[in-house]
C-alpha cells in the first residue's frame, strides 16, 4: 500500500498552490499557445491547464523512469488492443492531489472549472469491459508503485460516436485527435520497422543449421506515442506506449520516378490505414485481414521495444529475460506475440528452439474475458499464411511439439488431439488463438470466480486436465479514484468525513461505514447526495433526450454494450408489461420509475440495433402517455462513454445486471454502480455472484436461473412458446412488439425482435427468466417505499465493495502471476 495516504510528498520544483498553478496556466496560454487572455477560447484554457498539469506529471515521470531503470526490477508489460481511458484531466488532478487548488486557480481566472474539465474529448480507444479494465489496471499499477508499461494502438479514430435518429443508431467517426492531444509525448526516436506478408525461406547456414528468412515483405513503420499514467497518492508515473503506423518510406521515389505518383501516395496512405480506426465489435470477431495486421503490427513494435530496453540493461543475457519482463495478453487479441517472440529469438537472435520456448513459457500470461464461442478468435489458415507466413511455420512447430505431449497423456486419442490442436481441421483450417495462448502461457486466468470455474469445466477442460495448475481466477476490479473519488465528490467527502480518506487507496476501509448504515442523519446525508446526483442527471437527460424526468422517481439503470446476452430486451419486456398493467389500472400505486438505458451496438449487429430501436419506440409512447401520469419514463441516452458513465453511475439507484447465467464473464459496471450505492437486480452470473456474497443476500435482488438450470433447460430442449402460451403478460408484451403498437402501426420494424424471442428460439432465455424478473422488480417497488430500509441497503452496498477495487485485483496478479514487487 502506497506510503503516504494523506498528501503525497513532492521534492519537485513546481509548486502546487492555486497561484503557481494559475501562473503555469497563464504561461502556457502565452508561450505554448501564443494567446492572450482576451482572445483565449475555452479550448485554449483547457489546453493550457493540461500543459500546466503535464509539467507536474513530467517531473514525476522522469524520476519514476530513473528509479525503475536503476532498480533493474522486473516490469509487467500489458498488451491490449484496447484502452478505454475516458478523460484524463480530472483524473490527473485528483491523483496529483491538486484538484481543489486547480479549481481555485481556474475560478481566479474567471473560468467555470466544470466547463474546462468537460472540454476534453474522451480517449475512447476501446469497446467496453475489456478496454476499461485495462485502463483501471493501469491506474492501480501506478498507484501501487509497480513498474509497468501498457502497450497498445494509437487509433486515429476511437469507438464511433452514436447518434440516435428516429430511435435508431447511426455511427459517426470519432475524430478524437482533431485538435490534437496535450497529454501525448511522441517518441520518434523509438520508431520500429515492421514486416508483413512476403514469404518464409528455408536456408542452411554456414554451419549447416536450418534457418528461416522472412523475405519480400512489405514494411511499415511504427511510431510510439506515450501517455503518462499518474499514480494516486504516490510519485509513480508509468506510461502507456501506443503505436501509430506510418508508411515505411516517406515516399517511394522508385514508384514515383516510374511515373506512378498515385501509387506512391497510395503506398503511403496504405501504411497509415493500419492504425486508423478501432474495430467496434466487442463480441463477434470479424476475421478481417486488417484486424490481424493491426494485432501483429502493435505486437511486433512492442516486442521490439521490450527487447531494446532489455538489451540496455548491464550484462544482459537471454536466460535472464524473464527476470526483466513478464507479459500479460489481454485476451487473445495480442496472442500472436507468442509466435513473434519465438521468431525474434530463433531467427534473429539464433537461440535454439528449446531456449526460445523456455523463455516464452516463462514470460507470457493470458487473460480470457469471454466464453461466447463467436468471440473466440480463429484465423482462416490461408489468411494467416498470407499475412504472417513465417509465424505460421512457428505455430505449426509449437503445435506438433504440443501434440506429442497430448499423445503421451492420452495415447491414441485422436479426438483429444483434434480438440486441443491449435489448428482446427476443416476447409479451410483455422488457427485457434486461444489454444496458442493457453499452450504458451505460464498462467491463464478468468475474470470472476464463476467464469474461471466454467473455463476449467467447459471451454478449457482438456487443457485444465493437461495443466492442472495453469488456470487461476483473478476477479475483476475498478479504480476507486475515477469511480468514486472523482465522479462522486459529494459522497467521497461524506465518506472522508465519516471514516477518513484512506479508502481511496485501501477500499476495504469502506467497511467502516457499516455502523452508520442505520444512522438516521447519515442516511439522510447519503440520500441527499444521491438526490443531488439525480438532479444533475435529470438535467443531462433533458438536454440529451428532451425528456423531463422527476428526480424523486426511482432511477433504474442499465448501461453497458448492447448485446442479446446482456438482455436489455428482458428489461424492455418488463417495462412493456408494467405499462400495460398500469393502463389496465391507471390508479395502480407504483413507485414512479425512470428506466435509463445507454448502450452502443456493434455496427453490424442487426438484433442489437433492433433492441435499441425498440427501447426508443417504447419510450416515445410511454413518455407522452398522460394516462400514466409520468409514473413510468424510459430514456435512452445516446453515445454511451466513460465520461457519460461518470454522470450516470452516481445517480443510479437500481443496477440492472440481468445477463443469462454463464454468459457475462464478470461485468465491471455492476461494481461501479454498487460502490455508488445502487442496489443490484441480477442473476447469478459473472461477478454478481461475488458482489452478492460481499453485500449480503438481503441487500441484493437476485432472480433467475443458475448456470446449471440454464444448461439443464437447454439440454431438455428450450421452447420459448411454452412461456409465451402460458404467461399472459409475456404474450401481451410480445404481441405489442410484433403488432406495430409502438411504431404507429408499422408492425414490420420491431417484429424481428418478437420473432427472435419466439421462432428464433430465444437463445438467451429471456422468456424463461421473465416471470422471476417481473416478480423481483415488484419486490424492488415494495422495498423502495421503505426509505429507511432502502438507504440502509444502499449504504451497506457501498460499505462492502472493498474487494472490487482494481488495487486488490492487481495485487493478486502481481503476487500470483507476475512476481513483481512495488518500487517504493
Ligand atoms: C474479436 C472481437 C472481440 C472484441 C472484444 C471479442 C471479445 C472482446 C472482449 C473480450 C469483450 C469484452 O469486453 N469482454 C468483457 O470483459 C470484461 C472485462 O474482463 C468483463 O467484465 C465482461 O464480462 C466481458 O464481457
Short mmCIF file of N, CA, C and O in Angstrom, two decimals, residues 212-295:
data_model
loop_
_atom_site.label_atom_id
_atom_site.label_comp_id
_atom_site.label_asym_id
_atom_site.label_seq_id
_atom_site.Cartn_x
_atom_site.Cartn_y
_atom_site.Cartn_z
N UNK A 212 15.52 -19.93 -41.07
CA UNK A 212 14.42 -19.37 -41.88
C UNK A 212 14.65 -17.89 -42.09
O UNK A 212 15.11 -17.19 -41.18
N UNK A 213 14.34 -17.42 -43.28
CA UNK A 213 14.45 -16.00 -43.58
C UNK A 213 13.10 -15.52 -44.10
O UNK A 213 12.48 -16.20 -44.92
N UNK A 214 12.66 -14.41 -43.56
CA UNK A 214 11.37 -13.84 -43.96
C UNK A 214 11.66 -12.79 -45.03
O UNK A 214 12.27 -11.74 -44.72
N UNK A 215 11.34 -13.11 -46.30
CA UNK A 215 11.79 -12.24 -47.39
C UNK A 215 10.62 -11.65 -48.17
O UNK A 215 9.47 -12.09 -47.99
N UNK A 216 10.96 -10.63 -49.04
CA UNK A 216 9.95 -9.97 -49.90
C UNK A 216 8.77 -9.46 -49.08
O UNK A 216 7.61 -9.56 -49.48
N UNK A 217 9.09 -8.94 -47.95
CA UNK A 217 8.00 -8.47 -47.09
C UNK A 217 7.62 -7.03 -47.44
O UNK A 217 8.40 -6.29 -48.03
N UNK A 218 6.41 -6.66 -47.04
CA UNK A 218 6.01 -5.24 -47.07
C UNK A 218 6.46 -4.66 -45.74
O UNK A 218 6.56 -5.40 -44.75
N UNK A 219 6.76 -3.37 -45.72
CA UNK A 219 7.26 -2.78 -44.48
C UNK A 219 6.37 -1.64 -44.00
O UNK A 219 5.79 -0.93 -44.82
N UNK A 220 6.31 -1.56 -42.71
CA UNK A 220 5.57 -0.46 -42.08
C UNK A 220 6.48 0.15 -41.03
O UNK A 220 7.39 -0.53 -40.53
N UNK A 221 6.22 1.38 -40.66
CA UNK A 221 6.95 1.98 -39.54
C UNK A 221 5.98 2.20 -38.39
O UNK A 221 4.85 2.66 -38.62
N UNK A 222 6.41 1.83 -37.20
CA UNK A 222 5.58 2.07 -36.02
C UNK A 222 6.18 3.20 -35.19
O UNK A 222 7.35 3.13 -34.80
N UNK A 223 5.36 4.24 -34.96
CA UNK A 223 5.84 5.39 -34.17
C UNK A 223 5.14 5.35 -32.82
O UNK A 223 3.91 5.27 -32.77
N UNK A 224 5.91 5.37 -31.72
CA UNK A 224 5.27 5.30 -30.39
C UNK A 224 4.83 6.65 -29.85
O UNK A 224 5.54 7.66 -30.00
N UNK A 225 3.65 6.66 -29.24
CA UNK A 225 3.13 7.85 -28.56
C UNK A 225 2.92 7.46 -27.09
O UNK A 225 2.22 6.48 -26.82
N UNK A 226 3.53 8.20 -26.19
CA UNK A 226 3.44 7.87 -24.77
C UNK A 226 2.41 8.74 -24.07
O UNK A 226 2.35 9.95 -24.29
N UNK A 227 1.61 8.08 -23.22
CA UNK A 227 0.61 8.79 -22.41
C UNK A 227 0.97 8.50 -20.94
O UNK A 227 1.04 7.33 -20.56
N UNK A 228 1.23 9.51 -20.13
CA UNK A 228 1.59 9.26 -18.73
C UNK A 228 0.41 8.71 -17.93
O UNK A 228 -0.74 9.10 -18.16
N UNK A 229 0.70 7.80 -17.03
CA UNK A 229 -0.30 7.23 -16.12
C UNK A 229 0.09 7.62 -14.70
O UNK A 229 1.08 7.11 -14.15
N UNK A 230 -0.69 8.53 -14.13
CA UNK A 230 -0.31 9.14 -12.85
C UNK A 230 -0.85 8.30 -11.68
O UNK A 230 -2.06 8.09 -11.58
N UNK A 231 0.05 7.83 -10.81
CA UNK A 231 -0.37 7.10 -9.62
C UNK A 231 -1.01 8.05 -8.62
O UNK A 231 -0.67 9.23 -8.57
N UNK A 232 -1.95 7.53 -7.82
CA UNK A 232 -2.63 8.37 -6.82
C UNK A 232 -1.89 8.29 -5.49
O UNK A 232 -1.55 7.19 -5.02
N UNK A 233 -1.61 9.48 -4.90
CA UNK A 233 -1.03 9.48 -3.55
C UNK A 233 0.36 8.90 -3.51
O UNK A 233 0.84 8.44 -2.49
N UNK A 234 1.02 8.91 -4.66
CA UNK A 234 2.41 8.45 -4.73
C UNK A 234 3.12 9.22 -5.83
O UNK A 234 2.49 10.02 -6.52
N UNK A 235 4.40 8.96 -6.02
CA UNK A 235 5.15 9.75 -7.01
C UNK A 235 5.31 9.00 -8.32
O UNK A 235 5.82 9.51 -9.28
N UNK A 236 4.81 7.74 -8.33
CA UNK A 236 4.99 6.94 -9.55
C UNK A 236 4.14 7.47 -10.70
O UNK A 236 2.95 7.74 -10.53
N UNK A 237 4.77 7.63 -11.85
CA UNK A 237 4.07 7.91 -13.11
C UNK A 237 4.58 6.90 -14.13
O UNK A 237 5.74 6.95 -14.53
N UNK A 238 3.74 5.93 -14.47
CA UNK A 238 4.08 4.95 -15.51
C UNK A 238 3.59 5.49 -16.85
O UNK A 238 3.17 6.65 -16.94
N UNK A 239 3.64 4.70 -17.90
CA UNK A 239 3.15 5.22 -19.17
C UNK A 239 2.51 4.15 -20.03
O UNK A 239 2.78 2.96 -19.86
N UNK A 240 1.65 4.65 -20.91
CA UNK A 240 1.06 3.82 -21.97
C UNK A 240 1.92 4.10 -23.19
O UNK A 240 2.26 5.26 -23.46
N UNK A 241 2.31 3.08 -23.95
CA UNK A 241 3.01 3.33 -25.22
C UNK A 241 2.13 2.79 -26.34
O UNK A 241 1.94 1.58 -26.46
N UNK A 242 1.57 3.72 -27.10
CA UNK A 242 0.62 3.38 -28.15
C UNK A 242 1.26 3.60 -29.51
O UNK A 242 1.87 4.65 -29.75
N UNK A 243 1.16 2.60 -30.38
CA UNK A 243 1.86 2.63 -31.66
C UNK A 243 0.95 3.14 -32.78
O UNK A 243 -0.21 2.73 -32.89
N UNK A 244 1.52 4.01 -33.61
CA UNK A 244 0.81 4.51 -34.79
C UNK A 244 1.57 4.02 -36.02
O UNK A 244 2.81 4.03 -36.03
N UNK A 245 0.85 3.58 -37.05
CA UNK A 245 1.54 3.07 -38.25
C UNK A 245 1.77 4.20 -39.24
O UNK A 245 0.94 5.10 -39.39
N UNK A 246 2.92 4.16 -39.86
CA UNK A 246 3.27 5.12 -40.91
C UNK A 246 3.82 4.33 -42.09
O UNK A 246 4.35 3.23 -41.90
N UNK A 247 3.72 4.92 -43.27
CA UNK A 247 4.33 4.27 -44.43
C UNK A 247 5.82 4.18 -44.17
O UNK A 247 6.41 5.08 -43.56
N UNK A 248 6.43 3.07 -44.52
CA UNK A 248 7.84 2.88 -44.21
C UNK A 248 8.69 3.95 -44.87
O UNK A 248 9.39 4.70 -44.22
N UNK A 249 8.56 4.05 -46.18
CA UNK A 249 9.33 5.09 -46.90
C UNK A 249 8.42 6.29 -46.99
O UNK A 249 7.25 6.15 -47.34
N UNK A 250 8.91 7.44 -46.57
CA UNK A 250 8.08 8.65 -46.65
C UNK A 250 7.41 8.67 -48.01
O UNK A 250 6.23 8.84 -48.14
N UNK A 251 8.24 8.35 -48.99
CA UNK A 251 7.74 8.48 -50.36
C UNK A 251 8.56 7.56 -51.22
O UNK A 251 9.76 7.68 -51.29
N UNK A 252 7.96 6.57 -51.81
CA UNK A 252 8.74 5.60 -52.58
C UNK A 252 9.07 6.20 -53.95
O UNK A 252 8.27 6.15 -54.87
N UNK A 253 10.27 6.80 -54.01
CA UNK A 253 10.62 7.53 -55.24
C UNK A 253 10.72 6.61 -56.45
O UNK A 253 10.40 6.99 -57.56
N UNK A 254 11.11 5.35 -56.24
CA UNK A 254 11.21 4.46 -57.41
C UNK A 254 9.85 4.48 -58.10
O UNK A 254 9.72 4.79 -59.27
N UNK A 255 8.80 4.19 -57.27
CA UNK A 255 7.45 4.14 -57.88
C UNK A 255 7.20 5.50 -58.52
O UNK A 255 6.79 5.63 -59.67
N UNK A 256 7.56 6.58 -57.78
CA UNK A 256 7.27 7.94 -58.26
C UNK A 256 7.97 8.17 -59.59
O UNK A 256 7.37 8.56 -60.58
N UNK A 257 9.26 7.80 -59.59
CA UNK A 257 10.02 8.09 -60.83
C UNK A 257 9.43 7.30 -61.99
O UNK A 257 9.40 7.74 -63.12
N UNK A 258 8.88 6.09 -61.61
CA UNK A 258 8.31 5.33 -62.74
C UNK A 258 6.97 5.94 -63.11
O UNK A 258 6.09 5.35 -63.71
N UNK A 259 6.73 7.24 -62.58
CA UNK A 259 5.52 7.95 -63.02
C UNK A 259 4.29 7.46 -62.25
O UNK A 259 3.18 7.86 -62.48
N UNK A 260 4.54 6.54 -61.27
CA UNK A 260 3.38 6.02 -60.52
C UNK A 260 3.08 6.92 -59.35
O UNK A 260 3.05 6.47 -58.21
N UNK A 261 2.83 8.20 -59.59
CA UNK A 261 2.66 9.16 -58.48
C UNK A 261 1.55 8.67 -57.56
O UNK A 261 1.72 8.51 -56.36
N UNK A 262 0.42 8.37 -58.17
CA UNK A 262 -0.73 7.96 -57.35
C UNK A 262 -0.33 6.74 -56.54
O UNK A 262 -0.50 6.68 -55.33
N UNK A 263 0.32 5.78 -57.21
CA UNK A 263 0.69 4.56 -56.47
C UNK A 263 1.58 4.95 -55.29
O UNK A 263 1.41 4.47 -54.17
N UNK A 264 2.48 5.88 -55.54
CA UNK A 264 3.42 6.26 -54.46
C UNK A 264 2.61 6.78 -53.27
O UNK A 264 2.79 6.36 -52.13
N UNK A 265 1.65 7.65 -53.59
CA UNK A 265 0.85 8.24 -52.50
C UNK A 265 -0.01 7.14 -51.87
O UNK A 265 -0.12 7.02 -50.66
N UNK A 266 -0.57 6.27 -52.73
CA UNK A 266 -1.43 5.21 -52.20
C UNK A 266 -0.61 4.33 -51.24
O UNK A 266 -1.04 4.00 -50.14
N UNK A 267 0.65 4.03 -51.66
CA UNK A 267 1.52 3.20 -50.82
C UNK A 267 1.63 3.86 -49.45
O UNK A 267 1.46 3.26 -48.41
N UNK A 268 1.80 5.18 -49.47
CA UNK A 268 1.97 5.95 -48.21
C UNK A 268 0.68 5.84 -47.41
O UNK A 268 0.68 5.50 -46.24
N UNK A 269 -0.43 6.04 -48.09
CA UNK A 269 -1.72 6.04 -47.37
C UNK A 269 -1.98 4.64 -46.80
O UNK A 269 -2.41 4.47 -45.67
N UNK A 270 -1.61 3.60 -47.58
CA UNK A 270 -1.90 2.25 -47.10
C UNK A 270 -1.24 2.07 -45.74
O UNK A 270 -1.82 1.59 -44.79
N UNK A 271 0.03 2.62 -45.66
CA UNK A 271 0.76 2.45 -44.40
C UNK A 271 -0.02 3.03 -43.24
O UNK A 271 -0.11 2.46 -42.17
N UNK A 272 -0.65 4.17 -43.51
CA UNK A 272 -1.30 4.87 -42.40
C UNK A 272 -2.64 4.26 -42.03
O UNK A 272 -3.14 4.48 -40.94
N UNK A 273 -3.20 3.43 -42.88
CA UNK A 273 -4.56 2.93 -42.58
C UNK A 273 -4.55 1.91 -41.46
O UNK A 273 -5.53 1.71 -40.78
N UNK A 274 -3.39 1.28 -41.22
CA UNK A 274 -3.39 0.15 -40.28
C UNK A 274 -3.93 0.55 -38.92
O UNK A 274 -4.75 -0.14 -38.32
N UNK A 275 -3.52 1.73 -38.41
CA UNK A 275 -3.99 2.12 -37.06
C UNK A 275 -5.03 3.24 -37.14
O UNK A 275 -5.21 3.99 -36.19
N UNK A 276 -5.66 3.31 -38.28
CA UNK A 276 -6.64 4.39 -38.49
C UNK A 276 -7.81 4.29 -37.52
O UNK A 276 -8.20 5.26 -36.88
N UNK A 277 -8.38 3.09 -37.35
CA UNK A 277 -9.63 3.01 -36.59
C UNK A 277 -9.73 1.75 -35.74
O UNK A 277 -9.23 0.68 -36.12
N UNK A 278 -10.37 1.88 -34.57
CA UNK A 278 -10.65 0.75 -33.67
C UNK A 278 -11.79 -0.08 -34.24
O UNK A 278 -12.80 0.46 -34.69
N UNK A 279 -11.64 -1.39 -34.24
CA UNK A 279 -12.75 -2.26 -34.66
C UNK A 279 -13.84 -2.22 -33.60
O UNK A 279 -13.57 -2.52 -32.43
N UNK A 280 -15.05 -1.84 -33.99
CA UNK A 280 -16.12 -1.58 -33.00
C UNK A 280 -16.89 -2.81 -32.54
O UNK A 280 -17.99 -2.69 -32.01
N UNK A 281 -16.32 -4.02 -32.75
CA UNK A 281 -17.06 -5.21 -32.33
C UNK A 281 -16.53 -5.65 -30.97
O UNK A 281 -15.34 -5.70 -30.75
N UNK A 282 -17.46 -5.93 -30.08
CA UNK A 282 -16.91 -6.36 -28.79
C UNK A 282 -17.31 -7.79 -28.46
O UNK A 282 -17.16 -8.23 -27.37
N UNK A 283 -17.79 -8.48 -29.42
CA UNK A 283 -18.01 -9.89 -29.14
C UNK A 283 -17.74 -10.72 -30.36
O UNK A 283 -16.94 -11.61 -30.34
N UNK A 284 -18.32 -10.35 -31.47
CA UNK A 284 -18.13 -11.23 -32.64
C UNK A 284 -16.87 -10.84 -33.38
O UNK A 284 -16.68 -9.67 -33.73
N UNK A 285 -15.99 -11.77 -33.54
CA UNK A 285 -14.76 -11.46 -34.25
C UNK A 285 -15.07 -11.44 -35.73
O UNK A 285 -15.86 -12.22 -36.23
N UNK A 286 -14.43 -10.52 -36.43
CA UNK A 286 -14.79 -10.29 -37.84
C UNK A 286 -13.92 -11.12 -38.76
O UNK A 286 -14.29 -11.43 -39.87
N UNK A 287 -12.69 -11.44 -38.27
CA UNK A 287 -11.81 -12.21 -39.14
C UNK A 287 -11.29 -11.39 -40.30
O UNK A 287 -10.90 -11.91 -41.32
N UNK A 288 -11.33 -10.09 -40.13
CA UNK A 288 -10.86 -9.21 -41.18
C UNK A 288 -9.33 -9.17 -41.21
O UNK A 288 -8.69 -9.12 -40.16
N UNK A 289 -8.75 -9.12 -42.41
CA UNK A 289 -7.29 -9.09 -42.58
C UNK A 289 -6.69 -7.89 -41.84
O UNK A 289 -5.69 -8.02 -41.11
N UNK A 290 -7.31 -6.71 -41.96
CA UNK A 290 -6.74 -5.51 -41.33
C UNK A 290 -6.65 -5.68 -39.82
O UNK A 290 -5.72 -5.22 -39.17
N UNK A 291 -7.64 -6.41 -39.25
CA UNK A 291 -7.62 -6.65 -37.80
C UNK A 291 -6.39 -7.47 -37.42
O UNK A 291 -5.70 -7.18 -36.45
N UNK A 292 -6.07 -8.51 -38.21
CA UNK A 292 -4.88 -9.33 -37.94
C UNK A 292 -3.62 -8.49 -38.12
O UNK A 292 -2.69 -8.56 -37.30
N UNK A 293 -3.63 -7.64 -39.15
CA UNK A 293 -2.47 -6.75 -39.38
C UNK A 293 -2.30 -5.80 -38.20
O UNK A 293 -1.19 -5.59 -37.70
N UNK A 294 -3.43 -5.26 -37.68
CA UNK A 294 -3.35 -4.37 -36.51
C UNK A 294 -2.72 -5.13 -35.33
O UNK A 294 -1.82 -4.63 -34.65
N UNK A 295 -3.22 -6.36 -35.11
CA UNK A 295 -2.74 -7.14 -33.96
C UNK A 295 -1.23 -7.40 -34.09
O UNK A 295 -0.47 -7.18 -33.15
#
